[in-house]
PDB file of C-alpha atoms in Angstrom:
ATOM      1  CA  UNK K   1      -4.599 -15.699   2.411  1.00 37.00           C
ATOM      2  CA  UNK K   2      -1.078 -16.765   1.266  1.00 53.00           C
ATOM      3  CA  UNK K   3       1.629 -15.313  -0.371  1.00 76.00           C
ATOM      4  CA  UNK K   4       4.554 -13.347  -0.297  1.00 91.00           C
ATOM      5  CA  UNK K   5       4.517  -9.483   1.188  1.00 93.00           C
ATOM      6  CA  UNK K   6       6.000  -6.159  -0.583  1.00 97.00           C
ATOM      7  CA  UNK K   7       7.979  -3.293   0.254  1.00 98.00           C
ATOM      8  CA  UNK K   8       5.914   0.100  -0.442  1.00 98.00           C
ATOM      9  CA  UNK K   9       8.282   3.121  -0.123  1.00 98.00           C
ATOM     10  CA  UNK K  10       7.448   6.444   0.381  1.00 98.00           C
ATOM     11  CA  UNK K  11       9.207   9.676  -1.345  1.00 98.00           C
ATOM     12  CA  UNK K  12       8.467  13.646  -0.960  1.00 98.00           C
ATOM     13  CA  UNK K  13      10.173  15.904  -2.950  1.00 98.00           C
ATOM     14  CA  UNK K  14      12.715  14.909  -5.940  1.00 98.00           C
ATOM     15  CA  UNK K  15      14.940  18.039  -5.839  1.00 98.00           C
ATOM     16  CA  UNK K  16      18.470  19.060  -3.613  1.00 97.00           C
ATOM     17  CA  UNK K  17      16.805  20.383  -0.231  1.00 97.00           C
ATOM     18  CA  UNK K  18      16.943  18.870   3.416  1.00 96.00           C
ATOM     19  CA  UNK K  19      16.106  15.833   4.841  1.00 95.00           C
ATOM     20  CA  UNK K  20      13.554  14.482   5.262  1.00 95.00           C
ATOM     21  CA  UNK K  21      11.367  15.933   3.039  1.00 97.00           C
ATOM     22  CA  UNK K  22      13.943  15.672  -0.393  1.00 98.00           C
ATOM     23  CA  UNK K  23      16.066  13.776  -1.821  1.00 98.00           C
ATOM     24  CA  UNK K  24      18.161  14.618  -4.865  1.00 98.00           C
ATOM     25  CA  UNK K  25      17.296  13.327  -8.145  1.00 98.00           C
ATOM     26  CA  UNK K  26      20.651  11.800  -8.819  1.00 98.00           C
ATOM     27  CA  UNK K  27      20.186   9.751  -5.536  1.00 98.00           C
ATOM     28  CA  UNK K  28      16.552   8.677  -6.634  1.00 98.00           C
ATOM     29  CA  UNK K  29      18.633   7.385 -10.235  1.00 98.00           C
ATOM     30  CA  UNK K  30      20.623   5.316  -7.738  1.00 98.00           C
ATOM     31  CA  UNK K  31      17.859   3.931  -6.344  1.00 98.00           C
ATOM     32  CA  UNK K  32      15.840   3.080  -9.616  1.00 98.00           C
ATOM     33  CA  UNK K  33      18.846   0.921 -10.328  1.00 98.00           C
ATOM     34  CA  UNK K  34      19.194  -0.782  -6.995  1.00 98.00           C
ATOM     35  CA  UNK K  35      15.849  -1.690  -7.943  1.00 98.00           C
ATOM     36  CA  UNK K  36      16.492  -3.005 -11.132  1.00 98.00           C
ATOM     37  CA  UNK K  37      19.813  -5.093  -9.750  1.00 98.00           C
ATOM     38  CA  UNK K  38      17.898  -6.289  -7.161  1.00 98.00           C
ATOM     39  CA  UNK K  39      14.895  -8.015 -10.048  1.00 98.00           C
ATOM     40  CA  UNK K  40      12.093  -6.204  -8.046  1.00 98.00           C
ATOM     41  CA  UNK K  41       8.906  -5.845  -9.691  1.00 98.00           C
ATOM     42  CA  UNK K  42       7.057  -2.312  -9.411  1.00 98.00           C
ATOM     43  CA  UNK K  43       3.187  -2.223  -8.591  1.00 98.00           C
ATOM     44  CA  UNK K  44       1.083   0.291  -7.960  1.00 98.00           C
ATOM     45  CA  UNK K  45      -1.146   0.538  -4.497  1.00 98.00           C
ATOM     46  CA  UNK K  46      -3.944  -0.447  -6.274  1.00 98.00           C
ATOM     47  CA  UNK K  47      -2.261  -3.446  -7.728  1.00 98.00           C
ATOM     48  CA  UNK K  48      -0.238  -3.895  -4.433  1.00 98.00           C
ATOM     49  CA  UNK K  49      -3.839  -4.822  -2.646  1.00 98.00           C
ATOM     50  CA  UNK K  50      -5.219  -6.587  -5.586  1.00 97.00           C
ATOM     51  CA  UNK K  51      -2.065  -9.183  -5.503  1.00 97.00           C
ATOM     52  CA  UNK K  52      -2.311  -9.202  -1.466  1.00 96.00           C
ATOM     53  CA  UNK K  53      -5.940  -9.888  -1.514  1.00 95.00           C
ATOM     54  CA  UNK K  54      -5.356 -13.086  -3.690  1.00 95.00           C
ATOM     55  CA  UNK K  55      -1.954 -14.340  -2.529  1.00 95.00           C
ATOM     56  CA  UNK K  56      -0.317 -13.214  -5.746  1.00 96.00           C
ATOM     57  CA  UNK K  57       2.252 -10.881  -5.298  1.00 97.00           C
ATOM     58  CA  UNK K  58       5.392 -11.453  -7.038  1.00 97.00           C
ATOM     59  CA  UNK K  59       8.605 -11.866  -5.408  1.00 96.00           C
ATOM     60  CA  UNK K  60      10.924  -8.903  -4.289  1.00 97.00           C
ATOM     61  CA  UNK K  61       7.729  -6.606  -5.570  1.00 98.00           C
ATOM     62  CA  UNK K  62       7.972  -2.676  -4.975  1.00 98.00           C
ATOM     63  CA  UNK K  63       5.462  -0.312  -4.699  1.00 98.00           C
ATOM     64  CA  UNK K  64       6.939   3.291  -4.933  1.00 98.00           C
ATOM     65  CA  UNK K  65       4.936   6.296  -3.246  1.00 98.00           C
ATOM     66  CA  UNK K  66       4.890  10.074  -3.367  1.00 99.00           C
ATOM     67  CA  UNK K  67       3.125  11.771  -0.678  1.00 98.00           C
ATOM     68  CA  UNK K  68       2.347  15.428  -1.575  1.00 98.00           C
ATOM     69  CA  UNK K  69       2.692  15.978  -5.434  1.00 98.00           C
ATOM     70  CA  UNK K  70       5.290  18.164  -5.663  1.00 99.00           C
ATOM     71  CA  UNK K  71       6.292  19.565  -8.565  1.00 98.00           C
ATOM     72  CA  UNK K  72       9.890  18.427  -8.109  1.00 98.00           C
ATOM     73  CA  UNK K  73       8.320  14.582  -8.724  1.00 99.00           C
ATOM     74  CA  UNK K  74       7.088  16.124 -11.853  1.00 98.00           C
ATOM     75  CA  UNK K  75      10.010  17.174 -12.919  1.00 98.00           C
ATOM     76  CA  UNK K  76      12.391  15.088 -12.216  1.00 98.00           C
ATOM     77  CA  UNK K  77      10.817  11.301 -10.838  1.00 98.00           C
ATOM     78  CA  UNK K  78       8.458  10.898 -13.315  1.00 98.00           C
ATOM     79  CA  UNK K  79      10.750  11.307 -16.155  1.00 98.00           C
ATOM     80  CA  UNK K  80      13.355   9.293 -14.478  1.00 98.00           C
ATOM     81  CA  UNK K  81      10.600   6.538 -13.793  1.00 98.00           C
ATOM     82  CA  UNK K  82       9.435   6.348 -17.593  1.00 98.00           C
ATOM     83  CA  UNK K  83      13.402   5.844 -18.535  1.00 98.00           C
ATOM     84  CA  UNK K  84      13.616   2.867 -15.836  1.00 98.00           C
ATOM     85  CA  UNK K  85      10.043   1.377 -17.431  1.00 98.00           C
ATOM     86  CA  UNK K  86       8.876   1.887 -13.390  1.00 98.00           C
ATOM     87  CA  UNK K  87       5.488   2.194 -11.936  1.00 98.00           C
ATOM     88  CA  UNK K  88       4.576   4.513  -9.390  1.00 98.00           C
ATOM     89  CA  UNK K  89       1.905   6.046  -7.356  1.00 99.00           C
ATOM     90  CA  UNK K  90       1.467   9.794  -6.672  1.00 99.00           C
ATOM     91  CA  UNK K  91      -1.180  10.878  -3.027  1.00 99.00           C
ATOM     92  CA  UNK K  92      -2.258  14.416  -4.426  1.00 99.00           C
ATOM     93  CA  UNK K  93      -3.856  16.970  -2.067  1.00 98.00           C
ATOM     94  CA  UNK K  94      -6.744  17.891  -3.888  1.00 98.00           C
ATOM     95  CA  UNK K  95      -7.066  21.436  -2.586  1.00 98.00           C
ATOM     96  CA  UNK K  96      -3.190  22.230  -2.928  1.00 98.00           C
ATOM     97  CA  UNK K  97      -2.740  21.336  -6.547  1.00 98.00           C
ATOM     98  CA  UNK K  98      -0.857  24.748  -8.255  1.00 98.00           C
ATOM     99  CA  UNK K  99      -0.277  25.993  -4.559  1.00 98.00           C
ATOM    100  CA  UNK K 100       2.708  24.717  -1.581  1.00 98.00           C
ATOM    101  CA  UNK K 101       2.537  22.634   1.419  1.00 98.00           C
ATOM    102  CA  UNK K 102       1.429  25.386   3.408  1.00 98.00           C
ATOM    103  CA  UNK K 103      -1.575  23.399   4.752  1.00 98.00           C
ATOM    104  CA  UNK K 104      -2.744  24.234   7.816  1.00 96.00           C
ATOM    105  CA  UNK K 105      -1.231  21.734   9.601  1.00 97.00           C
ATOM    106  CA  UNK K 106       2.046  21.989   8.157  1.00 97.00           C
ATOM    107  CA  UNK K 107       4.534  22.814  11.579  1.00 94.00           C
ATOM    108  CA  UNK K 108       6.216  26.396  10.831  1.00 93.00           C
ATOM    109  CA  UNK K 109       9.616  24.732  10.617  1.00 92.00           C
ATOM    110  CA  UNK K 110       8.862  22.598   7.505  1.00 94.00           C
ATOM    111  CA  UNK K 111      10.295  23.508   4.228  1.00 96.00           C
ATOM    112  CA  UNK K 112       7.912  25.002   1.649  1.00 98.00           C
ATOM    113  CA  UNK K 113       8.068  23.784  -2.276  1.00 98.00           C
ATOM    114  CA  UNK K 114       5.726  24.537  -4.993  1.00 98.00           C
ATOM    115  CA  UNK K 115       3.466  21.290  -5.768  1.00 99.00           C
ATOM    116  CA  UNK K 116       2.092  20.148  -8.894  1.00 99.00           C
ATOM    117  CA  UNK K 117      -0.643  22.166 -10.852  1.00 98.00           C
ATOM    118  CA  UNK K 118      -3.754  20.498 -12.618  1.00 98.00           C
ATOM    119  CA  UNK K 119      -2.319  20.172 -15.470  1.00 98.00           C
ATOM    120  CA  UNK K 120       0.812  18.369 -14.659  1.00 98.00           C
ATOM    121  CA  UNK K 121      -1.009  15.856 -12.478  1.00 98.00           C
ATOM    122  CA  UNK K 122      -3.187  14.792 -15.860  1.00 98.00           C
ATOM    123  CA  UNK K 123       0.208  14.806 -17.462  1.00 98.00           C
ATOM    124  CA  UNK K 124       1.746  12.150 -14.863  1.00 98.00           C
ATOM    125  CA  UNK K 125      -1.667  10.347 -14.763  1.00 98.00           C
ATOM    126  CA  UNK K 126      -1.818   9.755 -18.512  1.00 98.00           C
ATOM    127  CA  UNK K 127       1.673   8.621 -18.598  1.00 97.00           C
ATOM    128  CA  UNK K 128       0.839   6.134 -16.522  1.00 97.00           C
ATOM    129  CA  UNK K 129       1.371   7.451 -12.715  1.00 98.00           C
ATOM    130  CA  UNK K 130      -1.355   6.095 -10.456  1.00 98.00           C
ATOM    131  CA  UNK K 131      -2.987   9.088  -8.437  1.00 99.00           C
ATOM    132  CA  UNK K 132      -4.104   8.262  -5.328  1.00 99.00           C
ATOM    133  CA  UNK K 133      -5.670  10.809  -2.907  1.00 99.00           C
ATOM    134  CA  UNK K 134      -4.065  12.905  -0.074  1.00 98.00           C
ATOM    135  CA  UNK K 135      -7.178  14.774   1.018  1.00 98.00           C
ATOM    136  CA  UNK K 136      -7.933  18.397   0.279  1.00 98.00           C
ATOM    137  CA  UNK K 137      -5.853  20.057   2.916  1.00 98.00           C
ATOM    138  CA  UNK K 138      -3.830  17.352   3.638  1.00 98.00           C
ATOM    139  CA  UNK K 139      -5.593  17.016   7.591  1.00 98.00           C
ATOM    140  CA  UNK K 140      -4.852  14.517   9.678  1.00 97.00           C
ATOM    141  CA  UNK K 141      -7.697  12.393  10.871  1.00 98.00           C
ATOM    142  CA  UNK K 142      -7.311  12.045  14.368  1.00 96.00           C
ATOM    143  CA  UNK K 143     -10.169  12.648  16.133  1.00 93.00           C
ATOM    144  CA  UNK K 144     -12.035  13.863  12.468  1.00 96.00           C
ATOM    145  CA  UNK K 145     -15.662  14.795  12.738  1.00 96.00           C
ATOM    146  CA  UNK K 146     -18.160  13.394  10.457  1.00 96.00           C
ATOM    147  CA  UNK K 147     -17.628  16.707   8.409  1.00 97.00           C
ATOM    148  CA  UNK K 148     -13.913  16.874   8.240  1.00 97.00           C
ATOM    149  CA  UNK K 149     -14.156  13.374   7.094  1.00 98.00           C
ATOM    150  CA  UNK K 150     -16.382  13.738   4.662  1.00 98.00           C
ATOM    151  CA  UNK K 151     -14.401  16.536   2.842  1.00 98.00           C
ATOM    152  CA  UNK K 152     -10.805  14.861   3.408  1.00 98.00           C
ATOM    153  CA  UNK K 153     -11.545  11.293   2.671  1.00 98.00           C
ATOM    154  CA  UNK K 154     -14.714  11.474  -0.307  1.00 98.00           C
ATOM    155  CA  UNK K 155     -15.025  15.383  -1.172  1.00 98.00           C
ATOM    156  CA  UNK K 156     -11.229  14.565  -2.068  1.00 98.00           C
ATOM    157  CA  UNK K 157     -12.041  11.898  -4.203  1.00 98.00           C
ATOM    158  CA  UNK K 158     -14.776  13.376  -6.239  1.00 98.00           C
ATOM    159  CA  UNK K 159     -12.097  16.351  -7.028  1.00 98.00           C
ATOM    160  CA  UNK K 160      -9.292  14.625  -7.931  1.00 98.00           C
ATOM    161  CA  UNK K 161     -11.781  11.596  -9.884  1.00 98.00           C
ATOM    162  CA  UNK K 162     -13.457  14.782 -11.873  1.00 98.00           C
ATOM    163  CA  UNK K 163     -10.235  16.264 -13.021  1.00 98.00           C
ATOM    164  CA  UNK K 164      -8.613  12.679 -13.796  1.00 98.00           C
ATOM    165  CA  UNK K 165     -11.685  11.730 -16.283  1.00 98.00           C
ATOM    166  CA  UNK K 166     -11.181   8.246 -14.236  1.00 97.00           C
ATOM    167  CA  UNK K 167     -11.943   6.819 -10.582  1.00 97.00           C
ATOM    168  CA  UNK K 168      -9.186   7.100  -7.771  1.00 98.00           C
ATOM    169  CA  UNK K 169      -8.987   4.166  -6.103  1.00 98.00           C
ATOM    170  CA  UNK K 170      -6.317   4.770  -3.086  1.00 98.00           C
ATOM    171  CA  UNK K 171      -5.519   6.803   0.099  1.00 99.00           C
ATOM    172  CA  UNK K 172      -2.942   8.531   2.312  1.00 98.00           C
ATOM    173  CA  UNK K 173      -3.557   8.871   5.795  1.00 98.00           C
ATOM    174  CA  UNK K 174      -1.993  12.371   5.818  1.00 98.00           C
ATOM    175  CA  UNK K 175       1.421  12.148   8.251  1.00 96.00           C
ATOM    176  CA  UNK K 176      -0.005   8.703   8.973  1.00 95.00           C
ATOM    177  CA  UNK K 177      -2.213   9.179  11.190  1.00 94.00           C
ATOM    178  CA  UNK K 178      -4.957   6.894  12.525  1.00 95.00           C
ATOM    179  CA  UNK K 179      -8.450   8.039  11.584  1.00 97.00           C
ATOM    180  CA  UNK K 180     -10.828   8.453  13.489  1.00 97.00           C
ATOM    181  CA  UNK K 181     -14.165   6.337  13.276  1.00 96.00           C
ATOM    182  CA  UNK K 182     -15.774   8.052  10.783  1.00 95.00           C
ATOM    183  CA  UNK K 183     -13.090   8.521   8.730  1.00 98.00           C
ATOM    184  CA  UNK K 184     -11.959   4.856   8.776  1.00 98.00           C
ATOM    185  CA  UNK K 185     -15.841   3.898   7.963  1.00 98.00           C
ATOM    186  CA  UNK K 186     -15.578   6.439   4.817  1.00 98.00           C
ATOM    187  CA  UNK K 187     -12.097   5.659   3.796  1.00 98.00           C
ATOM    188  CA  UNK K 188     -13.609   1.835   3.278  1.00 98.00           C
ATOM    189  CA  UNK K 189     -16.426   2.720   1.525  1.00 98.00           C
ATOM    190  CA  UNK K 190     -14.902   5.154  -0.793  1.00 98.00           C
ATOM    191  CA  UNK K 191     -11.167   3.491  -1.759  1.00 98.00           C
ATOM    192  CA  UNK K 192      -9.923  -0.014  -2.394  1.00 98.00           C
ATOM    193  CA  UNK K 193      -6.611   0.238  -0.386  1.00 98.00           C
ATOM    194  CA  UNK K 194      -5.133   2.935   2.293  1.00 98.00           C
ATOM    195  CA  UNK K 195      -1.822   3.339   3.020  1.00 98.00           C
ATOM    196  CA  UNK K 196      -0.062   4.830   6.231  1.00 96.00           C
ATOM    197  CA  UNK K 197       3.281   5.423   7.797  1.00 94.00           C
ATOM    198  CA  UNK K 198       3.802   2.196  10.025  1.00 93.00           C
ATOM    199  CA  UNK K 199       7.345   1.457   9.378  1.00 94.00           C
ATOM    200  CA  UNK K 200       7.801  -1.991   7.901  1.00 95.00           C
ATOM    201  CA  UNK K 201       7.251  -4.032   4.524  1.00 96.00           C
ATOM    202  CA  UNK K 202       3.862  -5.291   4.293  1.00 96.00           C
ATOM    203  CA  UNK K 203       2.695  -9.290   4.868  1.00 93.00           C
ATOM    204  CA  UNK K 204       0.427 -11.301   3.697  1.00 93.00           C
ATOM    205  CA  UNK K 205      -2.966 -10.843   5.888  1.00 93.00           C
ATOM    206  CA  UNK K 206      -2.526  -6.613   6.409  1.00 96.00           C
ATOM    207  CA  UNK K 207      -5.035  -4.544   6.704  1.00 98.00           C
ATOM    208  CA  UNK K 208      -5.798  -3.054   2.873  1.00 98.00           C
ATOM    209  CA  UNK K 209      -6.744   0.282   4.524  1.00 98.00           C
ATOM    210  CA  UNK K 210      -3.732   0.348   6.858  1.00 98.00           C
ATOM    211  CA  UNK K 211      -0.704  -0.537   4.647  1.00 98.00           C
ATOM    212  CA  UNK K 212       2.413  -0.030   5.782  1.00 97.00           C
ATOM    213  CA  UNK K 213       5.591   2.307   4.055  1.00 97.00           C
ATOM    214  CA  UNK K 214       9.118   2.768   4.572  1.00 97.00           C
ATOM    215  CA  UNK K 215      10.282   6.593   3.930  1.00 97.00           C
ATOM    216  CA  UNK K 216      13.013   6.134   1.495  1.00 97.00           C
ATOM    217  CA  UNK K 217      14.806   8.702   4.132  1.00 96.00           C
ATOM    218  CA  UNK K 218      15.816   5.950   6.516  1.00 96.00           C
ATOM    219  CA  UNK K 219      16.792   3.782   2.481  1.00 97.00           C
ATOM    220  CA  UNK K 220      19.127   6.545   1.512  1.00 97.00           C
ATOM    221  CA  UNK K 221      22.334   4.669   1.563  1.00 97.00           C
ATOM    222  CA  UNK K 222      21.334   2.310  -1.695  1.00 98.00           C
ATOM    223  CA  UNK K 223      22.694  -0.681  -0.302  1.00 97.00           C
ATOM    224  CA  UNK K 224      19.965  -0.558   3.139  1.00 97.00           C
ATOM    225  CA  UNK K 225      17.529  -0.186  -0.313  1.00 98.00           C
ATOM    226  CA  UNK K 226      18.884  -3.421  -1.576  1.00 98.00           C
ATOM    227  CA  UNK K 227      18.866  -5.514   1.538  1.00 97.00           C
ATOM    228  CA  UNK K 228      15.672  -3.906   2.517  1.00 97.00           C
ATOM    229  CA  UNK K 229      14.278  -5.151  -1.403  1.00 97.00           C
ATOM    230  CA  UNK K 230      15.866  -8.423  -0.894  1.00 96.00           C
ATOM    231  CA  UNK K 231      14.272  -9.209   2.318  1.00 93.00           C
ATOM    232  CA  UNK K 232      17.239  -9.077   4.682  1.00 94.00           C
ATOM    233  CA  UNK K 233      16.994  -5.510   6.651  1.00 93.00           C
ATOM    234  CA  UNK K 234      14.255  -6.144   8.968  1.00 91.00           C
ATOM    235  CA  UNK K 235      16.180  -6.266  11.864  1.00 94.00           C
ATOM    236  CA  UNK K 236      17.386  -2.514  11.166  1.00 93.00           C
ATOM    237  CA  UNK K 237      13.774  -1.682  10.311  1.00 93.00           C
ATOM    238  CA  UNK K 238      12.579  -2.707  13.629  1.00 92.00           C
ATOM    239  CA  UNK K 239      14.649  -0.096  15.163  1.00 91.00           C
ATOM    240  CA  UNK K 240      14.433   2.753  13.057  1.00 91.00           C
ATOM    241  CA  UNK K 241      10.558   2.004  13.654  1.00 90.00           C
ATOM    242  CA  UNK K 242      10.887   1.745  17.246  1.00 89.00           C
ATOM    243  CA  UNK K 243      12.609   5.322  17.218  1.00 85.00           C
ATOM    244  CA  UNK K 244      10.058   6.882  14.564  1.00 82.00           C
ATOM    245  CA  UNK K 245       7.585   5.919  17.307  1.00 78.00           C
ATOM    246  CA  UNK K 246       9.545   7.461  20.739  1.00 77.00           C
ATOM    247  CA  UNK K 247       9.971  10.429  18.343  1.00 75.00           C
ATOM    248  CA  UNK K 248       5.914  10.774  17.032  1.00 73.00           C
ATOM    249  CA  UNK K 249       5.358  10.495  21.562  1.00 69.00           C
ATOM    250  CA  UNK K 250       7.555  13.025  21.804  1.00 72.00           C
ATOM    251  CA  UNK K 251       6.648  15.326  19.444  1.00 77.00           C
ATOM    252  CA  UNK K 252       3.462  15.404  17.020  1.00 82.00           C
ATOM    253  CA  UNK K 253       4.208  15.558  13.005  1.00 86.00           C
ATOM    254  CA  UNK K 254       1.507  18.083  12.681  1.00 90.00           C
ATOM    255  CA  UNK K 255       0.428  21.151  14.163  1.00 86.00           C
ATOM    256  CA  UNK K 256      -2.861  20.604  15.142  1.00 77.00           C
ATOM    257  CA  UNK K 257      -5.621  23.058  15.252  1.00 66.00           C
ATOM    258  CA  UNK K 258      -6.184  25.918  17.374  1.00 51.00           C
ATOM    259  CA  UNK K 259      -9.418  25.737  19.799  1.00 43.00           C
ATOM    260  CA  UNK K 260     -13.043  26.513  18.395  1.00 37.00           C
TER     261      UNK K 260
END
């Protein structure tokens, strides 16, 4: 394979809250025009694989994320989007939709906002939104048994394919994390692409079912965006991914379940 890589960023919540989890619509406006000064083209992750698979992604190309679908990217980033003529692609946890992140995995501490109902995600979806899945109760796949695969990585796709009228095509590895056998095996068979939380823009020659993301938290300031667009920011990306993964040693993104 040859070609050119992509940046693939990842976004939460579109509304005035804290860090990390949202970031105010007026700064995502910002960053729709960095975008647009900097003459990246948007893809979705679909696309994104399709052009890495044959060597033909376009130069300075952009694939923008939401993990979650909350209600706030209805509300405020999809609009915003349409304006800027931008593609996107929303990870919806099937079993959430109309509900909050209160998954069970969700740590206590984390902020709670609402999500998107059904109807809203058909509304983003036939505006032209790419939905990709986020499992049904957004459970990391660590160590996932045949059965907790089965209902995360295909039971998830069946929902959100039935309500969509049309076939959904990608995955989030909820809080990134690595699946285990099983759910690797299924997330191949069922999807054409998988995306995680590795922090770094994507080459030519990745893994299509381990594609890496850069939370638009550590992009804030829109000129990191540009130079990270452009090509020139990898240095800082190496650290900031070197810390993300002293921090994940540390400490766990997820509560994980209690004993059977």
């Amino acid at each position: 394979m040859s070609g050119r890589g992509a940046l693939i960023l990842t976004y939460h919540a579109i509304e005035k809250g804290p860090a990390p989890l949202c970031i105010d619509p007026d700064l995502f406006a910002r960053h729709l025009e960095v975008l647009a000064d900097a003459g990246a083209t948007t893809l979705t992750v679909s696309e994104l694989a399709e052009a890495l698979e044959h060597g033909t992604v376009p130069e300075r190309a952009v694939a923008i994320t939401f993990d979650d679908a909350f209600r706030s990217v209805y509300d405020h980033a999809a609009p915003l989007l349409a304006d800027a003529g931008r593609s996107a692609t929303i990870f919806a946890v099937a079993g959430a939709l109309g509900g909050q992140n209160d998954w069970p995995s969700q740590p206590d501490t984390a902020p709670l906002r609402p999500l998107m109902d059904a109807e809203q995600l058909k509304a983003v979806a036939a505006a032209g939104l790419e939905i990709g899945s986020h499992g049904v109760e957004h459970a990391p796949l660590v160590g996932a048994t045949q059965e907790l695969a089965q209902r995360e990585v295909v039971h998830s796709q069946e929902l959100l394919s039935e309500l969509l009228s049309s076939p959904v095509r990608t995955f989030a590895y909820p809080y990134g994390a690595a699946p285990s056998a099983h759910a690797d095996a299924l997330v191949r068979q069922t999807y054409a692409a998988a995306v995680a939380t590795r922090l770094s823009a994507t080459s030519p020659g990745d893994d299509l079912y381990a594609l890496p993301r850069v939370d638009s938290h550590y992009l804030r300031r829109p000129e990191l965006l540009r130079r990270a667009v452009v090509g020139s920011a990898r240095g800082y990306l190496m650290l900031r991914r070197a810390g993300a993964g002293s921090r994940r040693l540390a400490r766990k993104d997820y509560r994980e379940p209690a004993p059977a």
